[in-house]
């Protein structure tokens, strides 16, 4: 029997866990591990790291499951990356990267602490209620084995919860009518998304694509002349997140209010420690 959750409790928990998962993509340890496999391009490394659970897939599959990446960028690297290293080798290198990154950012005491073991247990319990249907990235990762070490199990569970919410978020994006670049532009306009230069650099879009999406959003009355969200734009982004919350409610309802509160508390503590240790670029988030 589940306990009723406070409003947006699941979203708050996601926001505490998801960024720690994402430290992987900013980590110098990833460059080291993937360079040892034979990778020389950073975009190829990061695309391989996130898509390897799907198998040796091509650009089309990744464009569909990642949603907001330019197919042209993906086609430059996929499926060619699998000639460099197999998905199994990439997944093993990814886990080595996570191990080194978390030890470096959090410290050995935190990695081996009872709190880390507790967080892993709670996060894994939440994943018991995740569902596979229409959730390809979650489902692919759910086929992987749970790592034994608590800090790796915590990262793995956070990955499952991230991709479960993410897959649902894509369905919500479709229902509110935001295409890939419009989704990015409107998210950045909230002040919570990546800065444009990071979006363009990592997703493969050009400045003209960004400006075109901005104009389309202005035409719909969602952005004003300065590129800020209008009242209608704010309402649409709120609706988008609320739909995503509903599609992602099962794991947190399964964990229960007390469990969600405790997992959020632990996750925030780990995240603050990682951020202070330099896990993320200083200019990653912002409108400029």
PDB file of C-alpha atoms in Angstrom:
ATOM      1  CA  UNK A   1       0.000   0.000   0.000  1.00  0.00           C
ATOM      2  CA  UNK A   2       1.416   3.385  -0.972  1.00  0.00           C
ATOM      3  CA  UNK A   3       1.325   6.652   0.938  1.00  0.00           C
ATOM      4  CA  UNK A   4       0.078   9.779  -0.826  1.00  0.00           C
ATOM      5  CA  UNK A   5       2.987  11.898  -1.979  1.00  0.00           C
ATOM      6  CA  UNK A   6       3.251  15.673  -1.598  1.00  0.00           C
ATOM      7  CA  UNK A   7       2.874  17.557  -4.894  1.00  0.00           C
ATOM      8  CA  UNK A   8       5.920  17.228  -7.178  1.00  0.00           C
ATOM      9  CA  UNK A   9       7.751  14.999  -4.679  1.00  0.00           C
ATOM     10  CA  UNK A  10       8.769  12.633  -7.468  1.00  0.00           C
ATOM     11  CA  UNK A  11      10.074  15.525  -9.567  1.00  0.00           C
ATOM     12  CA  UNK A  12      12.126  16.830  -6.646  1.00  0.00           C
ATOM     13  CA  UNK A  13      13.594  13.385  -6.121  1.00  0.00           C
ATOM     14  CA  UNK A  14      14.423  13.121  -9.821  1.00  0.00           C
ATOM     15  CA  UNK A  15      16.097  16.529  -9.700  1.00  0.00           C
ATOM     16  CA  UNK A  16      18.293  15.340  -6.832  1.00  0.00           C
ATOM     17  CA  UNK A  17      19.350  12.081  -8.511  1.00  0.00           C
ATOM     18  CA  UNK A  18      19.529  12.910 -12.204  1.00  0.00           C
ATOM     19  CA  UNK A  19      22.413  15.434 -12.115  1.00  0.00           C
ATOM     20  CA  UNK A  20      24.694  12.950 -10.359  1.00  0.00           C
ATOM     21  CA  UNK A  21      24.057  10.528 -13.203  1.00  0.00           C
ATOM     22  CA  UNK A  22      25.008  13.312 -15.615  1.00  0.00           C
ATOM     23  CA  UNK A  23      28.427  13.896 -14.043  1.00  0.00           C
ATOM     24  CA  UNK A  24      29.562  11.076 -16.331  1.00  0.00           C
ATOM     25  CA  UNK A  25      29.285  13.274 -19.412  1.00  0.00           C
ATOM     26  CA  UNK A  26      31.460  16.065 -17.997  1.00  0.00           C
ATOM     27  CA  UNK A  27      34.071  13.810 -16.462  1.00  0.00           C
ATOM     28  CA  UNK A  28      37.706  13.704 -17.594  1.00  0.00           C
ATOM     29  CA  UNK A  29      37.604  10.057 -16.558  1.00  0.00           C
ATOM     30  CA  UNK A  30      35.285   9.361 -19.493  1.00  0.00           C
ATOM     31  CA  UNK A  31      37.813  10.836 -21.912  1.00  0.00           C
ATOM     32  CA  UNK A  32      40.552   8.681 -20.432  1.00  0.00           C
ATOM     33  CA  UNK A  33      38.587   5.428 -20.444  1.00  0.00           C
ATOM     34  CA  UNK A  34      37.127   5.911 -23.907  1.00  0.00           C
ATOM     35  CA  UNK A  35      40.404   7.067 -25.408  1.00  0.00           C
ATOM     36  CA  UNK A  36      41.864   3.756 -24.229  1.00  0.00           C
ATOM     37  CA  UNK A  37      39.189   2.008 -26.292  1.00  0.00           C
ATOM     38  CA  UNK A  38      40.270   3.915 -29.389  1.00  0.00           C
ATOM     39  CA  UNK A  39      37.843   6.851 -29.379  1.00  0.00           C
ATOM     40  CA  UNK A  40      39.239  10.217 -30.486  1.00  0.00           C
ATOM     41  CA  UNK A  41      36.052  12.315 -30.796  1.00  0.00           C
ATOM     42  CA  UNK A  42      34.271  13.541 -27.659  1.00  0.00           C
ATOM     43  CA  UNK A  43      30.827  13.553 -29.288  1.00  0.00           C
ATOM     44  CA  UNK A  44      31.318   9.936 -30.340  1.00  0.00           C
ATOM     45  CA  UNK A  45      32.353   9.001 -26.796  1.00  0.00           C
ATOM     46  CA  UNK A  46      29.281  10.513 -25.224  1.00  0.00           C
ATOM     47  CA  UNK A  47      26.839   9.194 -27.796  1.00  0.00           C
ATOM     48  CA  UNK A  48      28.264   5.702 -27.395  1.00  0.00           C
ATOM     49  CA  UNK A  49      28.154   5.934 -23.596  1.00  0.00           C
ATOM     50  CA  UNK A  50      24.447   6.726 -23.472  1.00  0.00           C
ATOM     51  CA  UNK A  51      23.252   4.537 -26.351  1.00  0.00           C
ATOM     52  CA  UNK A  52      25.292   1.362 -25.711  1.00  0.00           C
ATOM     53  CA  UNK A  53      22.533  -0.258 -23.665  1.00  0.00           C
ATOM     54  CA  UNK A  54      20.419  -0.298 -26.849  1.00  0.00           C
ATOM     55  CA  UNK A  55      23.025  -2.411 -28.661  1.00  0.00           C
ATOM     56  CA  UNK A  56      24.887  -1.588 -31.878  1.00  0.00           C
ATOM     57  CA  UNK A  57      22.206   0.790 -33.099  1.00  0.00           C
ATOM     58  CA  UNK A  58      22.359   3.420 -35.805  1.00  0.00           C
ATOM     59  CA  UNK A  59      21.526   7.093 -35.977  1.00  0.00           C
ATOM     60  CA  UNK A  60      17.813   6.574 -36.555  1.00  0.00           C
ATOM     61  CA  UNK A  61      17.227   4.673 -33.344  1.00  0.00           C
ATOM     62  CA  UNK A  62      19.226   7.184 -31.309  1.00  0.00           C
ATOM     63  CA  UNK A  63      17.470  10.158 -32.916  1.00  0.00           C
ATOM     64  CA  UNK A  64      14.149   8.636 -31.860  1.00  0.00           C
ATOM     65  CA  UNK A  65      15.173   7.791 -28.310  1.00  0.00           C
ATOM     66  CA  UNK A  66      17.259  10.917 -27.580  1.00  0.00           C
ATOM     67  CA  UNK A  67      14.650  13.217 -29.234  1.00  0.00           C
ATOM     68  CA  UNK A  68      16.550  16.504 -29.287  1.00  0.00           C
ATOM     69  CA  UNK A  69      19.761  15.548 -31.128  1.00  0.00           C
ATOM     70  CA  UNK A  70      20.344  16.504 -34.758  1.00  0.00           C
ATOM     71  CA  UNK A  71      20.246  13.395 -36.944  1.00  0.00           C
ATOM     72  CA  UNK A  72      23.155  14.759 -38.982  1.00  0.00           C
ATOM     73  CA  UNK A  73      25.385  14.752 -35.900  1.00  0.00           C
ATOM     74  CA  UNK A  74      24.281  11.252 -34.974  1.00  0.00           C
ATOM     75  CA  UNK A  75      24.867   9.926 -38.487  1.00  0.00           C
ATOM     76  CA  UNK A  76      28.470  11.131 -38.384  1.00  0.00           C
ATOM     77  CA  UNK A  77      29.156   8.777 -35.484  1.00  0.00           C
ATOM     78  CA  UNK A  78      26.568   6.003 -35.569  1.00  0.00           C
ATOM     79  CA  UNK A  79      26.803   3.128 -36.251  1.00  0.00           C
ATOM     80  CA  UNK A  80      30.536   3.762 -36.896  1.00  0.00           C
ATOM     81  CA  UNK A  81      31.325   3.906 -33.155  1.00  0.00           C
ATOM     82  CA  UNK A  82      30.621   0.190 -32.873  1.00  0.00           C
ATOM     83  CA  UNK A  83      33.564  -0.494 -35.176  1.00  0.00           C
ATOM     84  CA  UNK A  84      35.751   1.140 -32.514  1.00  0.00           C
ATOM     85  CA  UNK A  85      34.326  -0.770 -29.555  1.00  0.00           C
ATOM     86  CA  UNK A  86      31.422  -3.116 -28.965  1.00  0.00           C
ATOM     87  CA  UNK A  87      28.446  -2.023 -26.844  1.00  0.00           C
ATOM     88  CA  UNK A  88      29.608  -4.437 -24.143  1.00  0.00           C
ATOM     89  CA  UNK A  89      33.074  -2.873 -24.065  1.00  0.00           C
ATOM     90  CA  UNK A  90      31.542   0.614 -23.978  1.00  0.00           C
ATOM     91  CA  UNK A  91      29.272  -0.304 -21.068  1.00  0.00           C
ATOM     92  CA  UNK A  92      32.219  -1.711 -19.135  1.00  0.00           C
ATOM     93  CA  UNK A  93      34.233   1.460 -19.788  1.00  0.00           C
ATOM     94  CA  UNK A  94      31.247   3.557 -18.753  1.00  0.00           C
ATOM     95  CA  UNK A  95      31.010   1.781 -15.411  1.00  0.00           C
ATOM     96  CA  UNK A  96      34.750   2.227 -14.823  1.00  0.00           C
ATOM     97  CA  UNK A  97      34.260   5.915 -15.581  1.00  0.00           C
ATOM     98  CA  UNK A  98      31.422   6.180 -13.072  1.00  0.00           C
ATOM     99  CA  UNK A  99      33.490   4.437 -10.410  1.00  0.00           C
ATOM    100  CA  UNK A 100      36.451   6.782 -10.875  1.00  0.00           C
ATOM    101  CA  UNK A 101      34.254   9.878 -11.167  1.00  0.00           C
ATOM    102  CA  UNK A 102      32.206   9.260  -8.042  1.00  0.00           C
ATOM    103  CA  UNK A 103      35.271   8.360  -6.000  1.00  0.00           C
ATOM    104  CA  UNK A 104      36.958  11.566  -7.137  1.00  0.00           C
ATOM    105  CA  UNK A 105      33.923  13.845  -6.611  1.00  0.00           C
ATOM    106  CA  UNK A 106      32.444  12.355  -3.444  1.00  0.00           C
ATOM    107  CA  UNK A 107      35.494  10.895  -1.723  1.00  0.00           C
ATOM    108  CA  UNK A 108      36.137   7.398  -0.466  1.00  0.00           C
ATOM    109  CA  UNK A 109      34.346   7.933   2.839  1.00  0.00           C
ATOM    110  CA  UNK A 110      31.076   8.907   1.122  1.00  0.00           C
ATOM    111  CA  UNK A 111      31.326   6.186  -1.512  1.00  0.00           C
ATOM    112  CA  UNK A 112      31.656   3.521   1.194  1.00  0.00           C
ATOM    113  CA  UNK A 113      29.264   5.119   3.684  1.00  0.00           C
ATOM    114  CA  UNK A 114      26.074   3.620   5.135  1.00  0.00           C
ATOM    115  CA  UNK A 115      24.226   6.574   3.584  1.00  0.00           C
ATOM    116  CA  UNK A 116      25.334   5.528   0.097  1.00  0.00           C
ATOM    117  CA  UNK A 117      24.196   1.969   0.719  1.00  0.00           C
ATOM    118  CA  UNK A 118      20.858   3.288   2.001  1.00  0.00           C
ATOM    119  CA  UNK A 119      20.423   5.531  -1.046  1.00  0.00           C
ATOM    120  CA  UNK A 120      21.152   2.630  -3.379  1.00  0.00           C
ATOM    121  CA  UNK A 121      18.604   0.468  -1.602  1.00  0.00           C
ATOM    122  CA  UNK A 122      15.914   3.154  -1.761  1.00  0.00           C
ATOM    123  CA  UNK A 123      16.550   4.033  -5.399  1.00  0.00           C
ATOM    124  CA  UNK A 124      16.524   0.375  -6.449  1.00  0.00           C
ATOM    125  CA  UNK A 125      13.270  -0.136  -4.565  1.00  0.00           C
ATOM    126  CA  UNK A 126      11.722   2.751  -6.501  1.00  0.00           C
ATOM    127  CA  UNK A 127      12.755   1.165  -9.802  1.00  0.00           C
ATOM    128  CA  UNK A 128      10.704  -1.920  -8.983  1.00  0.00           C
ATOM    129  CA  UNK A 129       7.612  -0.016 -10.165  1.00  0.00           C
ATOM    130  CA  UNK A 130       9.080   1.287 -13.421  1.00  0.00           C
ATOM    131  CA  UNK A 131       7.365   0.016 -16.563  1.00  0.00           C
ATOM    132  CA  UNK A 132       8.923  -1.018 -19.869  1.00  0.00           C
ATOM    133  CA  UNK A 133       6.206  -0.324 -22.426  1.00  0.00           C
ATOM    134  CA  UNK A 134       6.946   2.666 -24.697  1.00  0.00           C
ATOM    135  CA  UNK A 135      10.125   3.341 -22.705  1.00  0.00           C
ATOM    136  CA  UNK A 136      13.039   2.159 -24.867  1.00  0.00           C
ATOM    137  CA  UNK A 137      15.971   3.779 -23.068  1.00  0.00           C
ATOM    138  CA  UNK A 138      14.700   2.740 -19.648  1.00  0.00           C
ATOM    139  CA  UNK A 139      13.915  -0.784 -20.825  1.00  0.00           C
ATOM    140  CA  UNK A 140      17.325  -1.258 -22.426  1.00  0.00           C
ATOM    141  CA  UNK A 141      19.077  -0.184 -19.222  1.00  0.00           C
ATOM    142  CA  UNK A 142      16.787  -2.366 -17.122  1.00  0.00           C
ATOM    143  CA  UNK A 143      18.226  -5.390 -18.933  1.00  0.00           C
ATOM    144  CA  UNK A 144      21.681  -4.645 -17.491  1.00  0.00           C
ATOM    145  CA  UNK A 145      22.877  -6.233 -14.256  1.00  0.00           C
ATOM    146  CA  UNK A 146      22.822  -4.245 -11.032  1.00  0.00           C
ATOM    147  CA  UNK A 147      26.428  -3.457 -10.009  1.00  0.00           C
ATOM    148  CA  UNK A 148      27.503  -4.853  -6.651  1.00  0.00           C
ATOM    149  CA  UNK A 149      29.218  -1.785  -5.181  1.00  0.00           C
ATOM    150  CA  UNK A 150      26.655   0.508  -3.498  1.00  0.00           C
ATOM    151  CA  UNK A 151      27.825   3.708  -5.236  1.00  0.00           C
ATOM    152  CA  UNK A 152      27.596   2.007  -8.625  1.00  0.00           C
ATOM    153  CA  UNK A 153      24.221   0.499  -7.745  1.00  0.00           C
ATOM    154  CA  UNK A 154      23.024   3.963  -6.748  1.00  0.00           C
ATOM    155  CA  UNK A 155      24.235   5.433 -10.046  1.00  0.00           C
ATOM    156  CA  UNK A 156      22.610   2.573 -11.963  1.00  0.00           C
ATOM    157  CA  UNK A 157      19.283   3.033 -10.165  1.00  0.00           C
ATOM    158  CA  UNK A 158      19.468   6.786 -10.782  1.00  0.00           C
ATOM    159  CA  UNK A 159      20.034   5.984 -14.450  1.00  0.00           C
ATOM    160  CA  UNK A 160      16.931   3.793 -14.571  1.00  0.00           C
ATOM    161  CA  UNK A 161      14.833   6.492 -12.892  1.00  0.00           C
ATOM    162  CA  UNK A 162      16.287   9.154 -15.209  1.00  0.00           C
ATOM    163  CA  UNK A 163      15.540   7.239 -18.388  1.00  0.00           C
ATOM    164  CA  UNK A 164      12.096   6.165 -17.160  1.00  0.00           C
ATOM    165  CA  UNK A 165      11.151   9.789 -16.612  1.00  0.00           C
ATOM    166  CA  UNK A 166      12.905  10.822 -19.799  1.00  0.00           C
ATOM    167  CA  UNK A 167      11.001   8.366 -21.968  1.00  0.00           C
ATOM    168  CA  UNK A 168       7.744   9.652 -20.517  1.00  0.00           C
ATOM    169  CA  UNK A 169       8.892  13.230 -21.036  1.00  0.00           C
ATOM    170  CA  UNK A 170       9.282  12.579 -24.765  1.00  0.00           C
ATOM    171  CA  UNK A 171       5.679  11.428 -24.955  1.00  0.00           C
ATOM    172  CA  UNK A 172       4.660  14.607 -23.148  1.00  0.00           C
ATOM    173  CA  UNK A 173       6.687  16.748 -25.571  1.00  0.00           C
ATOM    174  CA  UNK A 174       4.794  15.225 -28.458  1.00  0.00           C
ATOM    175  CA  UNK A 175       1.428  15.866 -26.842  1.00  0.00           C
ATOM    176  CA  UNK A 176       2.179  19.562 -26.212  1.00  0.00           C
ATOM    177  CA  UNK A 177       3.585  19.982 -29.708  1.00  0.00           C
ATOM    178  CA  UNK A 178       7.231  20.893 -29.111  1.00  0.00           C
ATOM    179  CA  UNK A 179       9.692  19.664 -31.722  1.00  0.00           C
ATOM    180  CA  UNK A 180      13.304  18.856 -30.723  1.00  0.00           C
ATOM    181  CA  UNK A 181      14.747  22.362 -31.045  1.00  0.00           C
ATOM    182  CA  UNK A 182      11.608  24.064 -29.699  1.00  0.00           C
ATOM    183  CA  UNK A 183      11.870  21.839 -26.627  1.00  0.00           C
ATOM    184  CA  UNK A 184      15.464  22.943 -26.096  1.00  0.00           C
ATOM    185  CA  UNK A 185      14.795  26.645 -26.678  1.00  0.00           C
ATOM    186  CA  UNK A 186      11.792  26.724 -24.353  1.00  0.00           C
ATOM    187  CA  UNK A 187      13.648  24.811 -21.650  1.00  0.00           C
ATOM    188  CA  UNK A 188      16.571  27.237 -21.808  1.00  0.00           C
ATOM    189  CA  UNK A 189      14.076  30.112 -21.585  1.00  0.00           C
ATOM    190  CA  UNK A 190      12.935  28.782 -18.199  1.00  0.00           C
ATOM    191  CA  UNK A 191      16.427  29.506 -16.862  1.00  0.00           C
ATOM    192  CA  UNK A 192      16.828  25.851 -15.845  1.00  0.00           C
ATOM    193  CA  UNK A 193      18.108  24.442 -19.133  1.00  0.00           C
ATOM    194  CA  UNK A 194      21.562  24.371 -20.653  1.00  0.00           C
ATOM    195  CA  UNK A 195      22.988  27.576 -22.045  1.00  0.00           C
ATOM    196  CA  UNK A 196      22.632  27.829 -25.836  1.00  0.00           C
ATOM    197  CA  UNK A 197      26.304  27.251 -26.581  1.00  0.00           C
ATOM    198  CA  UNK A 198      26.230  23.982 -24.643  1.00  0.00           C
ATOM    199  CA  UNK A 199      23.029  22.895 -26.374  1.00  0.00           C
ATOM    200  CA  UNK A 200      24.340  23.692 -29.833  1.00  0.00           C
ATOM    201  CA  UNK A 201      27.698  22.101 -29.144  1.00  0.00           C
ATOM    202  CA  UNK A 202      26.350  18.840 -27.754  1.00  0.00           C
ATOM    203  CA  UNK A 203      23.150  18.351 -29.771  1.00  0.00           C
ATOM    204  CA  UNK A 204      24.513  19.238 -33.190  1.00  0.00           C
ATOM    205  CA  UNK A 205      22.148  22.081 -34.080  1.00  0.00           C
ATOM    206  CA  UNK A 206      23.236  25.312 -35.749  1.00  0.00           C
ATOM    207  CA  UNK A 207      22.453  28.851 -34.631  1.00  0.00           C
ATOM    208  CA  UNK A 208      19.984  29.106 -37.535  1.00  0.00           C
ATOM    209  CA  UNK A 209      18.074  26.097 -36.155  1.00  0.00           C
ATOM    210  CA  UNK A 210      17.898  27.787 -32.746  1.00  0.00           C
ATOM    211  CA  UNK A 211      16.690  31.067 -34.224  1.00  0.00           C
ATOM    212  CA  UNK A 212      14.124  29.278 -36.376  1.00  0.00           C
ATOM    213  CA  UNK A 213      12.687  27.492 -33.362  1.00  0.00           C
ATOM    214  CA  UNK A 214      12.622  30.772 -31.456  1.00  0.00           C
ATOM    215  CA  UNK A 215      10.594  32.383 -34.224  1.00  0.00           C
ATOM    216  CA  UNK A 216       8.138  29.473 -34.296  1.00  0.00           C
ATOM    217  CA  UNK A 217       7.640  29.774 -30.541  1.00  0.00           C
ATOM    218  CA  UNK A 218       7.075  33.528 -30.883  1.00  0.00           C
ATOM    219  CA  UNK A 219       4.516  32.831 -33.590  1.00  0.00           C
ATOM    220  CA  UNK A 220       2.638  30.589 -31.165  1.00  0.00           C
ATOM    221  CA  UNK A 221       2.733  33.264 -28.472  1.00  0.00           C
ATOM    222  CA  UNK A 222       5.033  31.219 -26.237  1.00  0.00           C
ATOM    223  CA  UNK A 223       8.051  33.563 -26.358  1.00  0.00           C
ATOM    224  CA  UNK A 224       8.121  37.356 -26.382  1.00  0.00           C
ATOM    225  CA  UNK A 225      10.312  39.623 -28.504  1.00  0.00           C
ATOM    226  CA  UNK A 226      13.218  39.267 -26.025  1.00  0.00           C
ATOM    227  CA  UNK A 227      13.045  35.476 -26.071  1.00  0.00           C
ATOM    228  CA  UNK A 228      11.476  35.215 -22.621  1.00  0.00           C
ATOM    229  CA  UNK A 229       8.588  32.881 -21.923  1.00  0.00           C
ATOM    230  CA  UNK A 230       5.205  34.531 -22.101  1.00  0.00           C
ATOM    231  CA  UNK A 231       2.423  33.647 -19.693  1.00  0.00           C
ATOM    232  CA  UNK A 232       1.246  31.080 -22.237  1.00  0.00           C
ATOM    233  CA  UNK A 233       4.790  29.741 -22.605  1.00  0.00           C
ATOM    234  CA  UNK A 234       5.192  29.339 -18.862  1.00  0.00           C
ATOM    235  CA  UNK A 235       1.830  27.575 -18.699  1.00  0.00           C
ATOM    236  CA  UNK A 236       2.868  25.194 -21.475  1.00  0.00           C
ATOM    237  CA  UNK A 237       6.148  24.306 -19.759  1.00  0.00           C
ATOM    238  CA  UNK A 238       4.248  23.769 -16.483  1.00  0.00           C
ATOM    239  CA  UNK A 239       1.757  21.524 -18.268  1.00  0.00           C
ATOM    240  CA  UNK A 240       4.637  19.601 -19.835  1.00  0.00           C
ATOM    241  CA  UNK A 241       6.252  18.899 -16.470  1.00  0.00           C
ATOM    242  CA  UNK A 242       2.939  17.970 -14.862  1.00  0.00           C
ATOM    243  CA  UNK A 243       2.223  15.468 -17.642  1.00  0.00           C
ATOM    244  CA  UNK A 244       5.704  14.057 -17.179  1.00  0.00           C
ATOM    245  CA  UNK A 245       5.077  13.796 -13.422  1.00  0.00           C
ATOM    246  CA  UNK A 246       1.921  11.786 -14.034  1.00  0.00           C
ATOM    247  CA  UNK A 247       3.673   9.420 -16.437  1.00  0.00           C
ATOM    248  CA  UNK A 248       6.517   8.991 -13.941  1.00  0.00           C
ATOM    249  CA  UNK A 249       4.538   8.682 -10.712  1.00  0.00           C
ATOM    250  CA  UNK A 250       4.670   4.901 -10.204  1.00  0.00           C
ATOM    251  CA  UNK A 251       8.266   4.542  -8.897  1.00  0.00           C
ATOM    252  CA  UNK A 252       7.795   7.203  -6.258  1.00  0.00           C
ATOM    253  CA  UNK A 253       4.346   6.062  -5.209  1.00  0.00           C
ATOM    254  CA  UNK A 254       5.847   2.587  -4.800  1.00  0.00           C
ATOM    255  CA  UNK A 255       8.661   3.929  -2.626  1.00  0.00           C
ATOM    256  CA  UNK A 256       6.229   5.935  -0.490  1.00  0.00           C
ATOM    257  CA  UNK A 257       6.385   9.403   0.962  1.00  0.00           C
ATOM    258  CA  UNK A 258       8.947   8.680   3.678  1.00  0.00           C
ATOM    259  CA  UNK A 259      11.220   6.812   1.276  1.00  0.00           C
ATOM    260  CA  UNK A 260      11.016   9.533  -1.359  1.00  0.00           C
ATOM    261  CA  UNK A 261      11.797  12.215   1.220  1.00  0.00           C
ATOM    262  CA  UNK A 262      14.814  10.296   2.506  1.00  0.00           C
ATOM    263  CA  UNK A 263      16.127   9.461  -0.984  1.00  0.00           C
ATOM    264  CA  UNK A 264      15.772  13.113  -1.993  1.00  0.00           C
ATOM    265  CA  UNK A 265      17.673  14.209   1.127  1.00  0.00           C
ATOM    266  CA  UNK A 266      20.505  11.759   0.476  1.00  0.00           C
ATOM    267  CA  UNK A 267      20.623  12.543  -3.226  1.00  0.00           C
ATOM    268  CA  UNK A 268      20.840  16.279  -2.614  1.00  0.00           C
ATOM    269  CA  UNK A 269      23.704  15.752  -0.208  1.00  0.00           C
ATOM    270  CA  UNK A 270      25.687  13.749  -2.751  1.00  0.00           C
ATOM    271  CA  UNK A 271      24.877  16.270  -5.475  1.00  0.00           C
ATOM    272  CA  UNK A 272      26.038  19.273  -3.448  1.00  0.00           C
ATOM    273  CA  UNK A 273      29.300  17.497  -2.650  1.00  0.00           C
ATOM    274  CA  UNK A 274      29.843  16.667  -6.323  1.00  0.00           C
ATOM    275  CA  UNK A 275      29.018  20.198  -7.464  1.00  0.00           C
ATOM    276  CA  UNK A 276      31.411  21.769  -4.954  1.00  0.00           C
ATOM    277  CA  UNK A 277      34.084  19.377  -6.236  1.00  0.00           C
ATOM    278  CA  UNK A 278      33.675  20.792  -9.742  1.00  0.00           C
ATOM    279  CA  UNK A 279      31.423  18.189 -11.341  1.00  0.00           C
ATOM    280  CA  UNK A 280      29.792  20.650 -13.730  1.00  0.00           C
ATOM    281  CA  UNK A 281      31.012  23.570 -15.885  1.00  0.00           C
ATOM    282  CA  UNK A 282      30.264  26.932 -14.279  1.00  0.00           C
ATOM    283  CA  UNK A 283      28.459  28.207 -17.387  1.00  0.00           C
ATOM    284  CA  UNK A 284      26.411  25.058 -18.074  1.00  0.00           C
ATOM    285  CA  UNK A 285      22.983  26.459 -17.137  1.00  0.00           C
ATOM    286  CA  UNK A 286      21.574  29.799 -18.210  1.00  0.00           C
ATOM    287  CA  UNK A 287      19.826  31.787 -20.921  1.00  0.00           C
ATOM    288  CA  UNK A 288      22.874  33.495 -22.401  1.00  0.00           C
TER     289      UNK A 288
END
